[in-house]
Amino acid sequence: MSVLWDRRTGYIIGGDPMRKILILLALVSILTGCVTMAKEHESYSWTKHRIIAHAAGGIKGKDYTNSEEAFINSYNNGYKLIEVDLSLTSDGKLVARHGWNEPYGQDFNADSKALTYKEFMGLPYYKEYTPMDLNKVLNLLKEHPEVYILLDGKVSSAEDTEELYEKVGEAIEEIDEAIIHRLIPQMYYKEDLDIIRSYGFHDVMYIVGREQYSGKSIAAFCIENDIKAVGLSWIRASETLIEVLSKHGIVSYIYTINDPAEMYSYFEIGVHGFYTDYIMPDEIEDTH
């Protein structure tokens, strides 16, 4: 006798009892897997981590390298949130770089003019640290499943964001959804949000400061668009603003702080976390 499932009642009807049991176990397994996946991808679960490695993290006193070695060093030091800057080369490739107007240890005359992809990839930072393109960044994310990467696109307008995320979208087309959930775009303009979410991203870090704002206007925008994390420069981190955000369940991350004592002073006004080059997560997260 064949085994049937009655959609109306939800019962399995007919068939061998043992076969019914096996089908039930299979259904339980599927449902359990769905629940587990949902928990793994819970929106903004990454904000349980308070410390973000800025520009892939400092390494041997050098910052802003966004290099492979810096990323691995940050991972080995316990960072679960690692920020990586993204810039376009002159021939339209996405690479991990903090813009083009500073050399950051690469041997070229920085004047805001982008290098070609080949030029960039052939210039180690400080003659020892390996430059990365976006594909390398994505491979590191695959290799380190407990890490989240915050993408800091170096843009100056929503039009720049559209151009940059078109390239990001192409790069992630064949990437597993579970990995994409661990990419957290940073956005600077309200217009960025629709662009970023059109490529399948949900969680974002809204970096405040390039547009006029008040605590109420930020909170209203974040609530309307399910944004639960905001990044602020230390200059903008007033107690009043932090209080308004916290009241609405929006966590704040301050950049860039390299002094634990300064971090604790911000904790006292309700700041949630920090971008840093050198402070280890266990220096802060184990005690706060």
PDB file of C-alpha atoms in Angstrom:
ATOM      1  CA  MET A   1       0.000   0.000   0.000  1.00  0.00           C
ATOM      2  CA  SER A   2       1.372   3.495  -0.840  1.00  0.00           C
ATOM      3  CA  VAL A   3       1.960   6.072   1.856  1.00  0.00           C
ATOM      4  CA  LEU A   4      -0.057   9.293   1.580  1.00  0.00           C
ATOM      5  CA  TRP A   5      -0.038  12.556   3.447  1.00  0.00           C
ATOM      6  CA  ASP A   6      -3.398  14.174   4.086  1.00  0.00           C
ATOM      7  CA  ARG A   7      -2.793  17.945   3.735  1.00  0.00           C
ATOM      8  CA  ARG A   8      -6.102  18.764   5.425  1.00  0.00           C
ATOM      9  CA  THR A   9      -5.444  16.836   8.630  1.00  0.00           C
ATOM     10  CA  GLY A  10      -1.652  16.674   8.531  1.00  0.00           C
ATOM     11  CA  TYR A  11      -1.732  12.878   9.120  1.00  0.00           C
ATOM     12  CA  ILE A  12       0.161  10.215   7.222  1.00  0.00           C
ATOM     13  CA  ILE A  13      -2.341   7.635   6.012  1.00  0.00           C
ATOM     14  CA  GLY A  14      -1.841   4.107   4.768  1.00  0.00           C
ATOM     15  CA  GLY A  15       1.360   2.134   4.335  1.00  0.00           C
ATOM     16  CA  ASP A  16       3.676   0.115   6.513  1.00  0.00           C
ATOM     17  CA  PRO A  17       4.039   1.430  10.136  1.00  0.00           C
ATOM     18  CA  MET A  18       7.843   1.361   9.978  1.00  0.00           C
ATOM     19  CA  ARG A  19       7.764   3.372   6.783  1.00  0.00           C
ATOM     20  CA  LYS A  20       5.521   5.912   8.495  1.00  0.00           C
ATOM     21  CA  ILE A  21       8.065   6.251  11.291  1.00  0.00           C
ATOM     22  CA  LEU A  22      10.909   6.789   8.819  1.00  0.00           C
ATOM     23  CA  ILE A  23       8.912   9.475   7.013  1.00  0.00           C
ATOM     24  CA  LEU A  24       8.132  11.196  10.305  1.00  0.00           C
ATOM     25  CA  LEU A  25      11.804  11.151  11.289  1.00  0.00           C
ATOM     26  CA  ALA A  26      12.730  12.629   7.924  1.00  0.00           C
ATOM     27  CA  LEU A  27      10.186  15.418   8.362  1.00  0.00           C
ATOM     28  CA  VAL A  28      11.475  16.167  11.864  1.00  0.00           C
ATOM     29  CA  SER A  29      15.028  16.307  10.514  1.00  0.00           C
ATOM     30  CA  ILE A  30      14.041  18.753   7.774  1.00  0.00           C
ATOM     31  CA  LEU A  31      12.158  20.987  10.193  1.00  0.00           C
ATOM     32  CA  THR A  32      15.019  20.926  12.697  1.00  0.00           C
ATOM     33  CA  GLY A  33      17.418  21.896   9.927  1.00  0.00           C
ATOM     34  CA  CYS A  34      15.196  24.810   8.964  1.00  0.00           C
ATOM     35  CA  VAL A  35      15.053  26.046  12.547  1.00  0.00           C
ATOM     36  CA  THR A  36      18.830  25.722  12.909  1.00  0.00           C
ATOM     37  CA  MET A  37      19.403  27.612   9.671  1.00  0.00           C
ATOM     38  CA  ALA A  38      17.032  30.329  10.785  1.00  0.00           C
ATOM     39  CA  LYS A  39      18.945  30.701  14.053  1.00  0.00           C
ATOM     40  CA  GLU A  40      22.283  30.822  12.211  1.00  0.00           C
ATOM     41  CA  HIS A  41      20.975  33.592   9.979  1.00  0.00           C
ATOM     42  CA  GLU A  42      19.109  35.501  12.642  1.00  0.00           C
ATOM     43  CA  SER A  43      19.041  39.145  11.668  1.00  0.00           C
ATOM     44  CA  TYR A  44      21.769  41.230  13.333  1.00  0.00           C
ATOM     45  CA  SER A  45      22.994  38.326  15.476  1.00  0.00           C
ATOM     46  CA  TRP A  46      26.531  39.488  14.641  1.00  0.00           C
ATOM     47  CA  THR A  47      26.052  42.526  16.877  1.00  0.00           C
ATOM     48  CA  LYS A  48      26.678  40.304  19.910  1.00  0.00           C
ATOM     49  CA  HIS A  49      30.330  40.988  19.053  1.00  0.00           C
ATOM     50  CA  ARG A  50      31.519  44.413  20.182  1.00  0.00           C
ATOM     51  CA  ILE A  51      34.908  44.832  18.509  1.00  0.00           C
ATOM     52  CA  ILE A  52      35.479  45.310  14.768  1.00  0.00           C
ATOM     53  CA  ALA A  53      38.929  44.978  13.184  1.00  0.00           C
ATOM     54  CA  HIS A  54      39.269  48.216  11.219  1.00  0.00           C
ATOM     55  CA  ALA A  55      40.568  47.857   7.626  1.00  0.00           C
ATOM     56  CA  ALA A  56      41.213  44.148   8.315  1.00  0.00           C
ATOM     57  CA  GLY A  57      43.075  45.101  11.500  1.00  0.00           C
ATOM     58  CA  GLY A  58      46.485  46.449  12.357  1.00  0.00           C
ATOM     59  CA  ILE A  59      49.542  44.239  12.002  1.00  0.00           C
ATOM     60  CA  LYS A  60      52.970  44.901  13.510  1.00  0.00           C
ATOM     61  CA  GLY A  61      52.142  48.558  14.000  1.00  0.00           C
ATOM     62  CA  LYS A  62      50.826  49.017  10.447  1.00  0.00           C
ATOM     63  CA  ASP A  63      47.190  49.875   9.812  1.00  0.00           C
ATOM     64  CA  TYR A  64      44.940  50.372   6.770  1.00  0.00           C
ATOM     65  CA  THR A  65      46.591  47.527   4.820  1.00  0.00           C
ATOM     66  CA  ASN A  66      43.435  45.462   4.227  1.00  0.00           C
ATOM     67  CA  SER A  67      45.930  42.698   3.540  1.00  0.00           C
ATOM     68  CA  GLU A  68      45.572  38.929   3.696  1.00  0.00           C
ATOM     69  CA  GLU A  69      48.062  38.759   6.555  1.00  0.00           C
ATOM     70  CA  ALA A  70      46.201  41.447   8.507  1.00  0.00           C
ATOM     71  CA  PHE A  71      42.925  39.557   8.095  1.00  0.00           C
ATOM     72  CA  ILE A  72      44.447  36.272   9.274  1.00  0.00           C
ATOM     73  CA  ASN A  73      46.180  38.048  12.159  1.00  0.00           C
ATOM     74  CA  SER A  74      42.847  39.543  13.240  1.00  0.00           C
ATOM     75  CA  TYR A  75      41.172  36.151  13.027  1.00  0.00           C
ATOM     76  CA  ASN A  76      43.939  34.557  15.098  1.00  0.00           C
ATOM     77  CA  ASN A  77      43.501  37.326  17.676  1.00  0.00           C
ATOM     78  CA  GLY A  78      39.837  36.472  18.139  1.00  0.00           C
ATOM     79  CA  TYR A  79      38.033  39.047  16.019  1.00  0.00           C
ATOM     80  CA  LYS A  80      34.682  37.850  14.692  1.00  0.00           C
ATOM     81  CA  LEU A  81      33.865  41.147  12.948  1.00  0.00           C
ATOM     82  CA  ILE A  82      36.427  42.267  10.369  1.00  0.00           C
ATOM     83  CA  GLU A  83      35.940  45.359   8.245  1.00  0.00           C
ATOM     84  CA  VAL A  84      37.373  45.358   4.725  1.00  0.00           C
ATOM     85  CA  ASP A  85      37.529  48.453   2.524  1.00  0.00           C
ATOM     86  CA  LEU A  86      36.537  48.124  -1.136  1.00  0.00           C
ATOM     87  CA  SER A  87      37.759  50.357  -3.962  1.00  0.00           C
ATOM     88  CA  LEU A  88      37.554  50.124  -7.741  1.00  0.00           C
ATOM     89  CA  THR A  89      40.763  49.943  -9.752  1.00  0.00           C
ATOM     90  CA  SER A  90      41.126  52.085 -12.860  1.00  0.00           C
ATOM     91  CA  ASP A  91      40.064  49.093 -14.970  1.00  0.00           C
ATOM     92  CA  GLY A  92      36.955  48.404 -12.902  1.00  0.00           C
ATOM     93  CA  LYS A  93      38.030  45.587 -10.560  1.00  0.00           C
ATOM     94  CA  LEU A  94      37.087  45.504  -6.878  1.00  0.00           C
ATOM     95  CA  VAL A  95      40.015  45.322  -4.497  1.00  0.00           C
ATOM     96  CA  ALA A  96      40.489  45.635  -0.748  1.00  0.00           C
ATOM     97  CA  ARG A  97      41.852  49.156  -0.412  1.00  0.00           C
ATOM     98  CA  HIS A  98      41.025  52.314   1.533  1.00  0.00           C
ATOM     99  CA  GLY A  99      40.710  54.601  -1.496  1.00  0.00           C
ATOM    100  CA  TRP A 100      43.608  55.877  -3.587  1.00  0.00           C
ATOM    101  CA  ASN A 101      44.792  59.117  -1.985  1.00  0.00           C
ATOM    102  CA  GLU A 102      47.225  57.521   0.491  1.00  0.00           C
ATOM    103  CA  PRO A 103      49.894  54.883  -0.283  1.00  0.00           C
ATOM    104  CA  TYR A 104      49.476  52.952   3.009  1.00  0.00           C
ATOM    105  CA  GLY A 105      52.847  51.321   2.409  1.00  0.00           C
ATOM    106  CA  GLN A 106      52.364  50.522  -1.277  1.00  0.00           C
ATOM    107  CA  ASP A 107      55.111  51.896  -3.482  1.00  0.00           C
ATOM    108  CA  PHE A 108      53.315  54.415  -5.698  1.00  0.00           C
ATOM    109  CA  ASN A 109      52.584  58.144  -5.782  1.00  0.00           C
ATOM    110  CA  ALA A 110      49.113  58.442  -4.279  1.00  0.00           C
ATOM    111  CA  ASP A 111      47.104  61.246  -5.856  1.00  0.00           C
ATOM    112  CA  SER A 112      43.555  59.838  -5.840  1.00  0.00           C
ATOM    113  CA  LYS A 113      44.216  58.223  -9.219  1.00  0.00           C
ATOM    114  CA  ALA A 114      43.418  54.526  -9.041  1.00  0.00           C
ATOM    115  CA  LEU A 115      45.941  51.883 -10.009  1.00  0.00           C
ATOM    116  CA  THR A 116      45.118  49.163 -12.492  1.00  0.00           C
ATOM    117  CA  TYR A 117      44.230  45.780 -11.034  1.00  0.00           C
ATOM    118  CA  LYS A 118      47.574  44.304 -12.104  1.00  0.00           C
ATOM    119  CA  GLU A 119      49.514  47.220 -10.622  1.00  0.00           C
ATOM    120  CA  PHE A 120      47.661  47.014  -7.313  1.00  0.00           C
ATOM    121  CA  MET A 121      47.970  43.266  -6.893  1.00  0.00           C
ATOM    122  CA  GLY A 122      51.683  43.469  -7.695  1.00  0.00           C
ATOM    123  CA  LEU A 123      52.473  45.960  -4.908  1.00  0.00           C
ATOM    124  CA  PRO A 124      52.760  44.398  -1.426  1.00  0.00           C
ATOM    125  CA  TYR A 125      51.980  46.724   1.485  1.00  0.00           C
ATOM    126  CA  TYR A 126      55.229  47.692   3.203  1.00  0.00           C
ATOM    127  CA  LYS A 127      56.905  45.187   0.878  1.00  0.00           C
ATOM    128  CA  GLU A 128      55.527  42.229   2.864  1.00  0.00           C
ATOM    129  CA  TYR A 129      51.715  42.228   3.126  1.00  0.00           C
ATOM    130  CA  THR A 130      49.613  40.705   0.358  1.00  0.00           C
ATOM    131  CA  PRO A 131      46.964  42.849  -1.390  1.00  0.00           C
ATOM    132  CA  MET A 132      43.540  41.256  -1.823  1.00  0.00           C
ATOM    133  CA  ASP A 133      40.780  41.454  -4.378  1.00  0.00           C
ATOM    134  CA  LEU A 134      37.129  40.799  -3.573  1.00  0.00           C
ATOM    135  CA  ASN A 135      37.349  37.153  -4.597  1.00  0.00           C
ATOM    136  CA  LYS A 136      40.135  36.581  -2.082  1.00  0.00           C
ATOM    137  CA  VAL A 137      38.042  38.269   0.608  1.00  0.00           C
ATOM    138  CA  LEU A 138      35.133  35.954  -0.197  1.00  0.00           C
ATOM    139  CA  ASN A 139      37.422  32.916  -0.046  1.00  0.00           C
ATOM    140  CA  LEU A 140      38.605  33.958   3.425  1.00  0.00           C
ATOM    141  CA  LEU A 141      34.978  34.233   4.493  1.00  0.00           C
ATOM    142  CA  LYS A 142      34.371  30.669   3.280  1.00  0.00           C
ATOM    143  CA  GLU A 143      37.435  29.434   5.165  1.00  0.00           C
ATOM    144  CA  HIS A 144      36.420  31.112   8.443  1.00  0.00           C
ATOM    145  CA  PRO A 145      32.727  30.341   9.000  1.00  0.00           C
ATOM    146  CA  GLU A 146      32.483  32.127  12.364  1.00  0.00           C
ATOM    147  CA  VAL A 147      33.634  35.476  10.907  1.00  0.00           C
ATOM    148  CA  TYR A 148      31.499  38.322   9.554  1.00  0.00           C
ATOM    149  CA  ILE A 149      32.995  40.813   7.109  1.00  0.00           C
ATOM    150  CA  LEU A 150      31.796  44.392   7.028  1.00  0.00           C
ATOM    151  CA  LEU A 151      32.156  45.828   3.534  1.00  0.00           C
ATOM    152  CA  ASP A 152      33.198  49.478   3.504  1.00  0.00           C
ATOM    153  CA  GLY A 153      32.773  50.636  -0.084  1.00  0.00           C
ATOM    154  CA  LYS A 154      34.778  53.806  -0.667  1.00  0.00           C
ATOM    155  CA  VAL A 155      32.029  55.866  -2.259  1.00  0.00           C
ATOM    156  CA  SER A 156      31.054  59.533  -2.319  1.00  0.00           C
ATOM    157  CA  SER A 157      27.514  59.243  -3.718  1.00  0.00           C
ATOM    158  CA  ALA A 158      24.660  56.805  -4.221  1.00  0.00           C
ATOM    159  CA  GLU A 159      25.772  56.574  -7.874  1.00  0.00           C
ATOM    160  CA  ASP A 160      29.165  55.318  -6.705  1.00  0.00           C
ATOM    161  CA  THR A 161      27.396  52.801  -4.485  1.00  0.00           C
ATOM    162  CA  GLU A 162      25.403  51.504  -7.433  1.00  0.00           C
ATOM    163  CA  GLU A 163      28.557  51.025  -9.513  1.00  0.00           C
ATOM    164  CA  LEU A 164      30.424  49.345  -6.676  1.00  0.00           C
ATOM    165  CA  TYR A 165      27.604  46.972  -5.672  1.00  0.00           C
ATOM    166  CA  GLU A 166      27.011  45.949  -9.257  1.00  0.00           C
ATOM    167  CA  LYS A 167      30.519  44.476  -9.064  1.00  0.00           C
ATOM    168  CA  VAL A 168      29.804  42.959  -5.640  1.00  0.00           C
ATOM    169  CA  GLY A 169      26.618  41.415  -7.041  1.00  0.00           C
ATOM    170  CA  GLU A 170      28.556  39.786  -9.872  1.00  0.00           C
ATOM    171  CA  ALA A 171      31.104  38.373  -7.423  1.00  0.00           C
ATOM    172  CA  ILE A 172      28.508  36.767  -5.141  1.00  0.00           C
ATOM    173  CA  GLU A 173      26.255  35.282  -7.841  1.00  0.00           C
ATOM    174  CA  GLU A 174      27.571  31.756  -7.249  1.00  0.00           C
ATOM    175  CA  ILE A 175      28.185  32.173  -3.507  1.00  0.00           C
ATOM    176  CA  ASP A 176      26.177  30.140  -1.002  1.00  0.00           C
ATOM    177  CA  GLU A 177      23.471  32.159   0.752  1.00  0.00           C
ATOM    178  CA  ALA A 178      24.862  31.224   4.164  1.00  0.00           C
ATOM    179  CA  ILE A 179      28.087  33.015   3.248  1.00  0.00           C
ATOM    180  CA  ILE A 180      26.293  36.065   1.879  1.00  0.00           C
ATOM    181  CA  HIS A 181      24.540  36.419   5.252  1.00  0.00           C
ATOM    182  CA  ARG A 182      27.981  36.982   6.774  1.00  0.00           C
ATOM    183  CA  LEU A 183      28.711  39.959   4.521  1.00  0.00           C
ATOM    184  CA  ILE A 184      27.525  43.167   6.164  1.00  0.00           C
ATOM    185  CA  PRO A 185      27.525  46.216   3.861  1.00  0.00           C
ATOM    186  CA  GLN A 186      28.188  49.620   5.339  1.00  0.00           C
ATOM    187  CA  MET A 187      26.030  52.386   3.875  1.00  0.00           C
ATOM    188  CA  TYR A 188      26.569  56.151   3.960  1.00  0.00           C
ATOM    189  CA  TYR A 189      23.509  57.475   2.137  1.00  0.00           C
ATOM    190  CA  LYS A 190      19.850  56.620   2.621  1.00  0.00           C
ATOM    191  CA  GLU A 191      19.615  56.027  -1.122  1.00  0.00           C
ATOM    192  CA  ASP A 192      22.199  53.258  -0.723  1.00  0.00           C
ATOM    193  CA  LEU A 193      19.768  50.978   1.075  1.00  0.00           C
ATOM    194  CA  ASP A 194      17.597  49.950  -1.871  1.00  0.00           C
ATOM    195  CA  ILE A 195      20.688  49.426  -4.002  1.00  0.00           C
ATOM    196  CA  ILE A 196      22.364  47.199  -1.412  1.00  0.00           C
ATOM    197  CA  ARG A 197      19.257  45.177  -0.612  1.00  0.00           C
ATOM    198  CA  SER A 198      18.555  44.588  -4.302  1.00  0.00           C
ATOM    199  CA  TYR A 199      21.594  42.256  -4.228  1.00  0.00           C
ATOM    200  CA  GLY A 200      20.151  40.084  -1.461  1.00  0.00           C
ATOM    201  CA  PHE A 201      21.655  41.747   1.600  1.00  0.00           C
ATOM    202  CA  HIS A 202      19.499  42.527   4.607  1.00  0.00           C
ATOM    203  CA  ASP A 203      21.686  43.512   7.568  1.00  0.00           C
ATOM    204  CA  VAL A 204      23.608  46.751   7.119  1.00  0.00           C
ATOM    205  CA  MET A 205      25.709  49.120   9.189  1.00  0.00           C
ATOM    206  CA  TYR A 206      24.436  52.661   8.629  1.00  0.00           C
ATOM    207  CA  ILE A 207      27.393  55.054   8.884  1.00  0.00           C
ATOM    208  CA  VAL A 208      26.047  58.399  10.025  1.00  0.00           C
ATOM    209  CA  GLY A 209      27.472  61.785   9.143  1.00  0.00           C
ATOM    210  CA  ARG A 210      27.435  62.463   5.422  1.00  0.00           C
ATOM    211  CA  GLU A 211      23.798  63.544   5.477  1.00  0.00           C
ATOM    212  CA  GLN A 212      22.017  65.918   7.823  1.00  0.00           C
ATOM    213  CA  TYR A 213      20.627  64.049  10.793  1.00  0.00           C
ATOM    214  CA  SER A 214      19.222  64.170  14.278  1.00  0.00           C
ATOM    215  CA  GLY A 215      18.832  61.346  16.732  1.00  0.00           C
ATOM    216  CA  LYS A 216      15.120  61.166  15.942  1.00  0.00           C
ATOM    217  CA  SER A 217      15.616  61.167  12.168  1.00  0.00           C
ATOM    218  CA  ILE A 218      18.200  58.352  12.351  1.00  0.00           C
ATOM    219  CA  ALA A 219      15.996  56.299  14.651  1.00  0.00           C
ATOM    220  CA  ALA A 220      12.932  56.807  12.418  1.00  0.00           C
ATOM    221  CA  PHE A 221      14.840  55.763   9.289  1.00  0.00           C
ATOM    222  CA  CYS A 222      16.341  52.718  10.999  1.00  0.00           C
ATOM    223  CA  ILE A 223      13.010  51.571  12.466  1.00  0.00           C
ATOM    224  CA  GLU A 224      11.243  51.967   9.122  1.00  0.00           C
ATOM    225  CA  ASN A 225      13.914  49.941   7.323  1.00  0.00           C
ATOM    226  CA  ASP A 226      14.844  47.339   9.972  1.00  0.00           C
ATOM    227  CA  ILE A 227      18.340  48.693  10.519  1.00  0.00           C
ATOM    228  CA  LYS A 228      19.687  47.842  13.948  1.00  0.00           C
ATOM    229  CA  ALA A 229      23.308  48.964  13.811  1.00  0.00           C
ATOM    230  CA  VAL A 230      24.774  52.437  13.309  1.00  0.00           C
ATOM    231  CA  GLY A 231      28.393  53.489  12.942  1.00  0.00           C
ATOM    232  CA  LEU A 232      29.577  56.890  14.205  1.00  0.00           C
ATOM    233  CA  SER A 233      32.843  58.757  14.375  1.00  0.00           C
ATOM    234  CA  TRP A 234      33.850  59.475  17.963  1.00  0.00           C
ATOM    235  CA  ILE A 235      33.207  63.170  17.297  1.00  0.00           C
ATOM    236  CA  ARG A 236      29.501  62.502  16.701  1.00  0.00           C
ATOM    237  CA  ALA A 237      29.004  60.105  19.615  1.00  0.00           C
ATOM    238  CA  SER A 238      27.061  62.347  21.970  1.00  0.00           C
ATOM    239  CA  GLU A 239      25.298  60.887  24.981  1.00  0.00           C
ATOM    240  CA  THR A 240      21.973  62.275  23.735  1.00  0.00           C
ATOM    241  CA  LEU A 241      22.297  60.601  20.317  1.00  0.00           C
ATOM    242  CA  ILE A 242      23.378  57.265  21.792  1.00  0.00           C
ATOM    243  CA  GLU A 243      20.475  57.368  24.224  1.00  0.00           C
ATOM    244  CA  VAL A 244      17.927  57.937  21.436  1.00  0.00           C
ATOM    245  CA  LEU A 245      19.335  55.062  19.387  1.00  0.00           C
ATOM    246  CA  SER A 246      19.536  52.681  22.352  1.00  0.00           C
ATOM    247  CA  LYS A 247      15.942  53.472  23.330  1.00  0.00           C
ATOM    248  CA  HIS A 248      14.843  52.089  19.958  1.00  0.00           C
ATOM    249  CA  GLY A 249      17.047  48.983  20.076  1.00  0.00           C
ATOM    250  CA  ILE A 250      19.667  50.370  17.673  1.00  0.00           C
ATOM    251  CA  VAL A 251      23.256  49.578  18.654  1.00  0.00           C
ATOM    252  CA  SER A 252      26.106  52.004  17.994  1.00  0.00           C
ATOM    253  CA  TYR A 253      29.696  51.292  16.973  1.00  0.00           C
ATOM    254  CA  ILE A 254      32.258  54.107  17.282  1.00  0.00           C
ATOM    255  CA  TYR A 255      35.335  54.503  15.043  1.00  0.00           C
ATOM    256  CA  THR A 256      38.296  54.336  15.324  1.00  0.00           C
ATOM    257  CA  ILE A 257      39.328  53.822  18.984  1.00  0.00           C
ATOM    258  CA  ASN A 258      42.659  52.311  20.043  1.00  0.00           C
ATOM    259  CA  ASP A 259      42.567  53.063  23.774  1.00  0.00           C
ATOM    260  CA  PRO A 260      40.713  50.686  26.152  1.00  0.00           C
ATOM    261  CA  ALA A 261      40.141  53.447  28.698  1.00  0.00           C
ATOM    262  CA  GLU A 262      38.473  55.562  26.027  1.00  0.00           C
ATOM    263  CA  MET A 263      36.289  52.618  25.074  1.00  0.00           C
ATOM    264  CA  TYR A 264      35.106  52.232  28.660  1.00  0.00           C
ATOM    265  CA  SER A 265      34.196  55.909  28.827  1.00  0.00           C
ATOM    266  CA  TYR A 266      31.965  55.405  25.798  1.00  0.00           C
ATOM    267  CA  PHE A 267      30.456  52.267  27.307  1.00  0.00           C
ATOM    268  CA  GLU A 268      29.289  54.457  30.173  1.00  0.00           C
ATOM    269  CA  ILE A 269      27.065  56.497  27.825  1.00  0.00           C
ATOM    270  CA  GLY A 270      25.606  53.399  26.154  1.00  0.00           C
ATOM    271  CA  VAL A 271      27.885  52.844  23.160  1.00  0.00           C
ATOM    272  CA  HIS A 272      27.739  49.195  22.123  1.00  0.00           C
ATOM    273  CA  GLY A 273      31.034  48.572  20.323  1.00  0.00           C
ATOM    274  CA  PHE A 274      34.039  49.896  18.442  1.00  0.00           C
ATOM    275  CA  TYR A 275      36.152  49.785  15.318  1.00  0.00           C
ATOM    276  CA  THR A 276      39.786  49.414  16.303  1.00  0.00           C
ATOM    277  CA  ASP A 277      43.180  48.723  14.785  1.00  0.00           C
ATOM    278  CA  TYR A 278      44.826  47.087  17.774  1.00  0.00           C
ATOM    279  CA  ILE A 279      42.586  46.449  20.798  1.00  0.00           C
ATOM    280  CA  MET A 280      42.010  42.710  21.148  1.00  0.00           C
ATOM    281  CA  PRO A 281      38.400  41.529  21.543  1.00  0.00           C
ATOM    282  CA  ASP A 282      39.155  39.645  24.764  1.00  0.00           C
ATOM    283  CA  GLU A 283      40.486  42.862  26.336  1.00  0.00           C
ATOM    284  CA  ILE A 284      36.983  44.292  26.112  1.00  0.00           C
ATOM    285  CA  GLU A 285      34.428  41.555  25.536  1.00  0.00           C
ATOM    286  CA  ASP A 286      35.533  39.406  28.484  1.00  0.00           C
ATOM    287  CA  THR A 287      35.043  42.291  30.903  1.00  0.00           C
ATOM    288  CA  HIS A 288      31.974  44.088  29.561  1.00  0.00           C
TER     289      HIS A 288
END
